[in-house]
Amino acid sequence: MFAQTNVQLYNQLIRDGCTAGDLTLIRRAYELAVPLFTGLYRPSGKTFMDHVVGTASIIHEVQGKPALTAAGLLHSAYSHGDFGFAGRVSSRVRSKRMAEAVGDEVETYVRMYDELSWSTRRARELQEQIDDMTPAWRDVVSLRVANELEDHLYGGTLYCYSAARHRQGLEKRRELLAGLALRLGLPALQHAVDRVFAECAGQAVVPELLQRVPRIKSYRLLPGSCRRSAWLYLYGMMKQLRHSAPRKNRIS
Amino acid sequence: MTTSIVPMGMCAQTSIQLFNQLQRDGYQAGQLRMIADAYFLAMRLFAGRVEVSGKSFLGHVTGTASILSAISAPAELVAAGLLHNVYCNGDFGDYRRKITPGRRKRIRNAIGETAEQYVYKFASRRWNEAGLRQTQTQLQDMPELDRHVVLLYVAEQLEKHLGLEVLYRGDHEQRCQYYRQNGPLLVDMAQQLGYPGLSRQLQEAIEKTLGSTVPEELRRRDDHRFSYLSIPESCRRKRMVPALLALPRRIRRQLRKHRGTSSMAALQKAE
């Protein structure tokens, strides 16, 4: 069973005999992830924090590398994390902040994860390129597989608005991920993929429990007290646009 | 009454796990819809709220609902479990912690009259040592609704002990002290409510928490004593607002304290 909360993940790390240094690193990664992913949800309605904890738990189970586990907690920090100023923070500042909190090794993993493009076609290409990859890139690909697997834990994708589409694509996805895990030389990950997808395929979900809003990607629900500032931000943007429009007209 | 309880570590912590469990536990379609509505509202009102242990607050309320579902509680109580302390910790948009007719209406519209009554009574009751002792003595004569509210509290307390969560808090020593004092009360209340399995599991969980340790490296370093709101970085400037809103209350508290000390001094002088 994979962890879904920090408490379960910590208990897993203790059980697996992690050293004090490893525990500190992973706690620091978690503490950095909390403000970055605050109010963020997966399309299935699960909190994003539960998703990153699940990913870290899977990657810890199959790889057992503390830096990679910490990277699992922060894997989509550069694509989904809120570093402030409504996403206008430079990548240099973000990298620096990340490296200060969790060190260069974890930061490198997270940056590489962000650089790895992902689609069905790309996943097939990756299968063929795995032998030529550096160990760090292979770790990042395994993290990507763990991320995909986490979304399917306990039939997670079947609670999305577009559950029917997800159910149709289950077998194709399983083949792809199991193939990648096999090529990476991670039989434990391959077995986990087979088991989780088999559970997912056999699961029935009543329509009353499905998400009611069609969402394809993760989304952020701002705490009620902060919502006004987002409106103010939008208002500011509109004002800027209105301000710039006549000037453009004048030039033309 | 059923006594089947969630095994240690099997308590749902995510919406997905909870929804799977609810289907297994045999709730009807209408009931499932109400519980899902409660979860969707909780997503909004508890967005960004974090437990002292670092766990998301939604995880805590989901766990509470999971325990209630495992003891075959009514669907209204399970839905109330997902919103049980919304009047204290829910963010309705104005940084204030109070029960207003507008807030009650919003909750009522989402989960219905009975479930809202549970949530309201949960917030109105005192859960400190004196309150718990009073509840324990009055439990047998309480109406069904109030007994369900006490059951909700017991389930909530059990959720906090599953997986040794209390030990990962920065203030774990104070919390352990609280459970040393009040643990037997909670266990007895679960027994009186007619849930011996829940009572037994709560006792085991408290004993396990009090008898275990976790590495210092994994404990929270901050001094939070209650769940807190993790504000997104892009909204940080709004932090000024709660600070300003809290200012009059702070001044009043200081004045009261000052008046208290001056009256004490006057009394001492008179003596």
PDB file of N, CA and C in Angstrom, chain A residues 3 22 27 77 81-82 101 113 143 153 157 164 178 181 187-188 190 198 209-210 213 229 234-235 247:
ATOM      1  N   ALA A   3       1.756   5.354   0.376  1.00  0.00           N
ATOM      2  CA  ALA A   3       1.350   6.442   1.267  1.00  0.00           C
ATOM      3  C   ALA A   3       0.553   7.489   0.501  1.00  0.00           C
ATOM      4  N   ASP A  22      18.605  11.570   5.557  1.00  0.00           N
ATOM      5  CA  ASP A  22      17.576  11.347   4.522  1.00  0.00           C
ATOM      6  C   ASP A  22      16.225  11.858   4.999  1.00  0.00           C
ATOM      7  N   ARG A  27      11.741  15.657   4.811  1.00  0.00           N
ATOM      8  CA  ARG A  27      10.845  16.582   5.533  1.00  0.00           C
ATOM      9  C   ARG A  27      10.954  17.994   4.955  1.00  0.00           C
ATOM     10  N   ALA A  77       6.947  21.034  -9.314  1.00  0.00           N
ATOM     11  CA  ALA A  77       7.028  22.371  -8.693  1.00  0.00           C
ATOM     12  C   ALA A  77       7.178  23.457  -9.754  1.00  0.00           C
ATOM     13  N   GLY A  81       3.821  24.719  -9.253  1.00  0.00           N
ATOM     14  CA  GLY A  81       4.083  25.382  -7.965  1.00  0.00           C
ATOM     15  C   GLY A  81       3.899  26.892  -8.043  1.00  0.00           C
ATOM     16  N   ASP A  82       3.388  27.453  -6.955  1.00  0.00           N
ATOM     17  CA  ASP A  82       3.181  28.905  -6.896  1.00  0.00           C
ATOM     18  C   ASP A  82       4.381  29.525  -6.174  1.00  0.00           C
ATOM     19  N   ALA A 101      16.641  25.080  -0.375  1.00  0.00           N
ATOM     20  CA  ALA A 101      15.805  24.284   0.539  1.00  0.00           C
ATOM     21  C   ALA A 101      16.193  22.812   0.544  1.00  0.00           C
ATOM     22  N   TYR A 113      12.939  16.809 -14.719  1.00  0.00           N
ATOM     23  CA  TYR A 113      11.549  16.336 -14.855  1.00  0.00           C
ATOM     24  C   TYR A 113      10.724  17.353 -15.627  1.00  0.00           C
ATOM     25  N   LEU A 143      10.546   8.337 -12.420  1.00  0.00           N
ATOM     26  CA  LEU A 143       9.690   9.255 -11.644  1.00  0.00           C
ATOM     27  C   LEU A 143       8.418   9.590 -12.427  1.00  0.00           C
ATOM     28  N   LEU A 153      -3.957   5.099  -8.840  1.00  0.00           N
ATOM     29  CA  LEU A 153      -4.095   4.376  -7.573  1.00  0.00           C
ATOM     30  C   LEU A 153      -5.542   4.409  -7.110  1.00  0.00           C
ATOM     31  N   THR A 157      -8.372   7.916 -11.573  1.00  0.00           N
ATOM     32  CA  THR A 157      -8.798   8.589 -12.810  1.00  0.00           C
ATOM     33  C   THR A 157     -10.274   8.337 -13.127  1.00  0.00           C
ATOM     34  N   ALA A 164     -15.148   8.044 -18.498  1.00  0.00           N
ATOM     35  CA  ALA A 164     -15.351   7.047 -19.561  1.00  0.00           C
ATOM     36  C   ALA A 164     -14.134   7.017 -20.496  1.00  0.00           C
ATOM     37  N   ALA A 178       4.076  -0.201 -18.208  1.00  0.00           N
ATOM     38  CA  ALA A 178       4.733  -1.465 -17.836  1.00  0.00           C
ATOM     39  C   ALA A 178       5.950  -1.686 -18.732  1.00  0.00           C
ATOM     40  N   ALA A 181       8.732   0.561 -17.511  1.00  0.00           N
ATOM     41  CA  ALA A 181       9.296   0.043 -16.255  1.00  0.00           C
ATOM     42  C   ALA A 181      10.206  -1.149 -16.535  1.00  0.00           C
ATOM     43  N   PRO A 187      11.587  -4.221 -12.053  1.00  0.00           N
ATOM     44  CA  PRO A 187      10.455  -5.177 -12.040  1.00  0.00           C
ATOM     45  C   PRO A 187       9.405  -4.824 -10.980  1.00  0.00           C
ATOM     46  N   ALA A 188       9.846  -4.233  -9.858  1.00  0.00           N
ATOM     47  CA  ALA A 188       8.873  -3.886  -8.803  1.00  0.00           C
ATOM     48  C   ALA A 188       7.884  -2.844  -9.325  1.00  0.00           C
ATOM     49  N   GLN A 190       7.113  -2.430 -12.498  1.00  0.00           N
ATOM     50  CA  GLN A 190       6.281  -3.091 -13.515  1.00  0.00           C
ATOM     51  C   GLN A 190       5.123  -3.863 -12.853  1.00  0.00           C
ATOM     52  N   ALA A 198      -4.905  -3.333 -13.047  1.00  0.00           N
ATOM     53  CA  ALA A 198      -5.893  -4.429 -12.988  1.00  0.00           C
ATOM     54  C   ALA A 198      -7.005  -4.050 -12.013  1.00  0.00           C
ATOM     55  N   LEU A 209     -20.636  10.083  -7.763  1.00  0.00           N
ATOM     56  CA  LEU A 209     -19.371  10.441  -7.113  1.00  0.00           C
ATOM     57  C   LEU A 209     -18.362  11.086  -8.072  1.00  0.00           C
ATOM     58  N   LEU A 210     -18.761  11.210  -9.334  1.00  0.00           N
ATOM     59  CA  LEU A 210     -17.829  11.801 -10.309  1.00  0.00           C
ATOM     60  C   LEU A 210     -17.726  13.314 -10.111  1.00  0.00           C
ATOM     61  N   VAL A 213     -17.384  19.121 -12.709  1.00  0.00           N
ATOM     62  CA  VAL A 213     -16.863  20.162 -13.603  1.00  0.00           C
ATOM     63  C   VAL A 213     -15.798  19.523 -14.502  1.00  0.00           C
ATOM     64  N   SER A 229      -7.974  38.918  -4.077  1.00  0.00           N
ATOM     65  CA  SER A 229      -6.718  39.396  -4.640  1.00  0.00           C
ATOM     66  C   SER A 229      -6.517  38.857  -6.055  1.00  0.00           C
ATOM     67  N   LEU A 234      -6.633  40.013 -11.885  1.00  0.00           N
ATOM     68  CA  LEU A 234      -7.273  39.961 -13.206  1.00  0.00           C
ATOM     69  C   LEU A 234      -7.677  41.373 -13.656  1.00  0.00           C
ATOM     70  N   TYR A 235      -8.200  42.135 -12.680  1.00  0.00           N
ATOM     71  CA  TYR A 235      -8.617  43.499 -12.977  1.00  0.00           C
ATOM     72  C   TYR A 235      -7.414  44.318 -13.457  1.00  0.00           C
ATOM     73  N   ARG A 247      -2.692  52.559 -27.644  1.00  0.00           N
ATOM     74  CA  ARG A 247      -1.343  52.924 -28.096  1.00  0.00           C
ATOM     75  C   ARG A 247      -0.993  52.159 -29.382  1.00  0.00           C
TER      76      ARG A 247
END
